[in-house]
Amino acid sequence: LHDRGMKPHRVEEPLDQEEVSLCVVNSCTVTDEADNQTRRAIARLREYLALPARNGVERYQARLMLAKVLWQQGDVDEARVVLLGCAAEDWSRTEHWIWLGDLAYAGGRLEEALQFYRYAGTTAGEPPFTVWWIDLSSYSYLPAQRLAMAYGAIGRGEDALGWADRVLSLLPDDAPA
């Protein structure tokens, strides 16, 4: 650290074994609490989705949140199942198709990824009307970017270039050059 010009806060006193042990215990406590909160969030979202369907738009958002947490926890198969139910909750949204494509792409299932990205691409440039906050990139350049990526990965260069060109036309005006 000293070679890079960085200096620890307390240079004069090295940590003793008790201080090191306390740091390790505190670090584990924080990690354990975060794990507990994650488990509780997963349980609550599953409980909510088990209730009778009343608000598809809200349930769609709950499915996205649950799938994201499951994916972060490494439960890719369960995240996929949760995402596949999204279309039944809110037919106007397409974020789940991008996420399903990303799961398939990460798993090396390129044809499957391409199909999910195609579904998402149907709304490229046309976001839905909704009272919920949505990530506009999921309805503009992102599906086109994913399609360009997937087509390139399977060796369909002409299609990849076509979608890459579409990405440029869908970027927001304030996108960095």
CSV table of C-alpha atoms in Angstrom, one decimal:
chain,number,residue,atom,x,y,z
A,1,LEU,CA,0.0,0.0,0.0
A,2,HIS,CA,2.8,2.4,0.8
A,3,ASP,CA,4.3,1.9,-2.7
A,4,ARG,CA,1.0,3.1,-4.2
A,5,GLY,CA,0.9,6.2,-2.0
A,6,MET,CA,-1.8,4.8,0.4
A,7,LYS,CA,-1.3,4.9,4.1
A,8,PRO,CA,-3.4,3.0,6.7
A,9,HIS,CA,-5.1,5.0,9.3
A,10,ARG,CA,-3.1,3.7,12.2
A,11,VAL,CA,0.4,3.1,11.0
A,12,GLU,CA,2.1,3.3,14.4
A,13,GLU,CA,0.3,0.3,16.0
A,14,PRO,CA,-0.1,-3.1,14.3
A,15,LEU,CA,-3.4,-5.0,15.1
A,16,ASP,CA,-3.1,-7.6,17.8
A,17,GLN,CA,-4.7,-11.0,17.6
A,18,GLU,CA,-7.8,-9.9,19.6
A,19,GLU,CA,-8.5,-7.0,17.2
A,20,VAL,CA,-8.1,-9.3,14.2
A,21,SER,CA,-10.5,-11.8,15.8
A,22,LEU,CA,-13.0,-9.1,16.6
A,23,CYS,CA,-12.9,-7.9,12.9
A,24,VAL,CA,-13.4,-11.5,11.7
A,25,VAL,CA,-16.4,-12.0,14.1
A,26,ASN,CA,-18.0,-8.6,13.0
A,27,SER,CA,-17.5,-9.4,9.4
A,28,CYS,CA,-19.2,-12.8,9.8
A,29,THR,CA,-22.0,-11.2,11.8
A,30,VAL,CA,-22.7,-8.7,9.0
A,31,THR,CA,-22.5,-11.5,6.4
A,32,ASP,CA,-24.8,-13.7,8.4
A,33,GLU,CA,-27.4,-10.9,8.8
A,34,ALA,CA,-27.3,-10.1,5.1
A,35,ASP,CA,-27.9,-13.9,4.4
A,36,ASN,CA,-30.8,-13.9,6.9
A,37,GLN,CA,-32.4,-10.8,5.2
A,38,THR,CA,-32.0,-12.4,1.8
A,39,ARG,CA,-33.7,-15.6,3.0
A,40,ARG,CA,-36.5,-13.6,4.5
A,41,ALA,CA,-37.0,-11.6,1.3
A,42,ILE,CA,-37.2,-14.8,-0.7
A,43,ALA,CA,-39.7,-16.3,1.7
A,44,ARG,CA,-41.9,-13.2,1.7
A,45,LEU,CA,-41.9,-12.9,-2.1
A,46,ARG,CA,-42.8,-16.6,-2.4
A,47,GLU,CA,-45.6,-16.1,0.1
A,48,TYR,CA,-46.9,-13.1,-1.9
A,49,LEU,CA,-46.8,-15.0,-5.2
A,50,ALA,CA,-48.6,-18.0,-3.6
A,51,LEU,CA,-51.6,-15.7,-2.8
A,52,PRO,CA,-54.5,-15.5,-5.3
A,53,ALA,CA,-53.6,-13.3,-8.3
A,54,ARG,CA,-55.2,-9.9,-8.0
A,55,ASN,CA,-52.7,-7.4,-9.3
A,56,GLY,CA,-50.7,-8.8,-12.2
A,57,VAL,CA,-48.6,-5.7,-12.6
A,58,GLU,CA,-47.5,-5.8,-9.0
A,59,ARG,CA,-47.0,-9.6,-9.1
A,60,TYR,CA,-44.8,-9.1,-12.2
A,61,GLN,CA,-42.5,-6.8,-10.3
A,62,ALA,CA,-42.4,-9.3,-7.4
A,63,ARG,CA,-41.4,-12.0,-9.8
A,64,LEU,CA,-38.6,-9.9,-11.2
A,65,MET,CA,-37.3,-9.1,-7.6
A,66,LEU,CA,-37.5,-12.8,-6.6
A,67,ALA,CA,-35.8,-14.0,-9.8
A,68,LYS,CA,-33.0,-11.4,-9.3
A,69,VAL,CA,-32.4,-12.6,-5.7
A,70,LEU,CA,-32.5,-16.2,-6.6
A,71,TRP,CA,-30.1,-15.6,-9.5
A,72,GLN,CA,-27.7,-13.8,-7.2
A,73,GLN,CA,-27.9,-16.7,-4.8
A,74,GLY,CA,-26.9,-19.1,-7.6
A,75,ASP,CA,-30.3,-20.7,-7.9
A,76,VAL,CA,-30.5,-20.3,-11.7
A,77,ASP,CA,-33.1,-23.0,-12.3
A,78,GLU,CA,-35.6,-21.6,-9.8
A,79,ALA,CA,-35.0,-18.0,-11.1
A,80,ARG,CA,-35.8,-19.4,-14.6
A,81,VAL,CA,-39.1,-20.9,-13.4
A,82,VAL,CA,-40.1,-17.6,-11.7
A,83,LEU,CA,-39.3,-15.6,-14.8
A,84,LEU,CA,-41.3,-18.0,-17.0
A,85,GLY,CA,-44.4,-17.0,-15.0
A,86,CYS,CA,-44.0,-13.3,-15.7
A,87,ALA,CA,-45.8,-13.3,-19.0
A,88,ALA,CA,-48.9,-14.6,-17.2
A,89,GLU,CA,-48.8,-11.7,-14.8
A,90,ASP,CA,-48.3,-8.7,-17.1
A,91,TRP,CA,-48.4,-9.3,-20.9
A,92,SER,CA,-47.2,-5.8,-21.7
A,93,ARG,CA,-43.8,-6.1,-20.1
A,94,THR,CA,-40.7,-7.8,-21.6
A,95,GLU,CA,-37.9,-7.4,-19.1
A,96,HIS,CA,-38.3,-11.1,-18.2
A,97,TRP,CA,-37.5,-12.1,-21.7
A,98,ILE,CA,-34.2,-10.3,-21.5
A,99,TRP,CA,-33.4,-11.9,-18.2
A,100,LEU,CA,-34.4,-15.4,-19.5
A,101,GLY,CA,-32.1,-14.8,-22.5
A,102,ASP,CA,-29.3,-13.8,-20.2
A,103,LEU,CA,-29.7,-16.9,-18.1
A,104,ALA,CA,-29.7,-19.1,-21.2
A,105,TYR,CA,-26.7,-17.2,-22.7
A,106,ALA,CA,-24.7,-17.6,-19.5
A,107,GLY,CA,-25.5,-21.3,-19.6
A,108,GLY,CA,-24.3,-21.7,-23.1
A,109,ARG,CA,-27.8,-22.3,-24.6
A,110,LEU,CA,-27.4,-19.8,-27.4
A,111,GLU,CA,-30.4,-20.8,-29.5
A,112,GLU,CA,-32.6,-20.5,-26.5
A,113,ALA,CA,-31.1,-17.2,-25.5
A,114,LEU,CA,-31.7,-15.9,-29.1
A,115,GLN,CA,-35.4,-16.8,-28.9
A,116,PHE,CA,-35.9,-15.1,-25.6
A,117,TYR,CA,-34.1,-12.0,-27.0
A,118,ARG,CA,-36.3,-12.1,-30.0
A,119,TYR,CA,-39.4,-11.9,-27.8
A,120,ALA,CA,-37.9,-8.9,-26.0
A,121,GLY,CA,-37.0,-7.3,-29.4
A,122,THR,CA,-40.6,-7.1,-30.4
A,123,THR,CA,-41.0,-4.0,-28.2
A,124,ALA,CA,-37.6,-2.4,-29.0
A,125,GLY,CA,-38.4,1.3,-29.3
A,126,GLU,CA,-41.9,1.0,-27.9
A,127,PRO,CA,-42.2,1.0,-24.1
A,128,PRO,CA,-45.5,0.0,-22.6
A,129,PHE,CA,-47.8,2.5,-20.9
A,130,THR,CA,-47.6,1.8,-17.2
A,131,VAL,CA,-47.9,3.5,-13.8
A,132,TRP,CA,-44.9,1.4,-12.6
A,133,TRP,CA,-41.3,2.5,-13.0
A,134,ILE,CA,-39.7,0.6,-15.8
A,135,ASP,CA,-36.2,0.5,-17.0
A,136,LEU,CA,-36.5,2.2,-20.4
A,137,SER,CA,-33.3,0.5,-21.7
A,138,SER,CA,-35.3,-2.8,-21.6
A,139,TYR,CA,-37.6,-1.3,-24.2
A,140,SER,CA,-35.1,0.5,-26.4
A,141,TYR,CA,-31.5,-0.4,-27.1
A,142,LEU,CA,-31.0,-3.4,-24.7
A,143,PRO,CA,-33.0,-6.0,-26.6
A,144,ALA,CA,-31.3,-4.9,-29.8
A,145,GLN,CA,-27.9,-5.2,-28.2
A,146,ARG,CA,-28.7,-8.6,-26.8
A,147,LEU,CA,-29.9,-9.8,-30.3
A,148,ALA,CA,-26.7,-8.5,-31.9
A,149,MET,CA,-24.6,-10.3,-29.2
A,150,ALA,CA,-26.5,-13.6,-29.6
A,151,TYR,CA,-26.5,-13.5,-33.4
A,152,GLY,CA,-22.8,-12.8,-33.3
A,153,ALA,CA,-22.2,-15.7,-30.9
A,154,ILE,CA,-23.9,-18.2,-33.2
A,155,GLY,CA,-22.1,-17.0,-36.3
A,156,ARG,CA,-24.8,-15.0,-38.0
A,157,GLY,CA,-22.7,-11.9,-38.6
A,158,GLU,CA,-25.1,-10.2,-41.0
A,159,ASP,CA,-28.0,-10.4,-38.5
A,160,ALA,CA,-25.6,-9.3,-35.7
A,161,LEU,CA,-24.6,-6.2,-37.7
A,162,GLY,CA,-28.2,-5.4,-38.5
A,163,TRP,CA,-29.2,-5.4,-34.8
A,164,ALA,CA,-26.0,-3.5,-33.9
A,165,ASP,CA,-27.1,-0.8,-36.2
A,166,ARG,CA,-30.5,-0.9,-34.6
A,167,VAL,CA,-28.8,-0.4,-31.2
A,168,LEU,CA,-27.4,2.9,-32.4
A,169,SER,CA,-30.8,4.1,-33.6
A,170,LEU,CA,-32.4,3.3,-30.2
A,171,LEU,CA,-29.8,4.8,-27.9
A,172,PRO,CA,-31.1,7.8,-26.0
A,173,ASP,CA,-29.9,11.2,-27.1
A,174,ASP,CA,-27.9,11.7,-24.0
A,175,ALA,CA,-26.0,8.4,-24.3
A,176,PRO,CA,-22.2,8.8,-24.1
A,177,ALA,CA,-20.4,8.7,-27.4
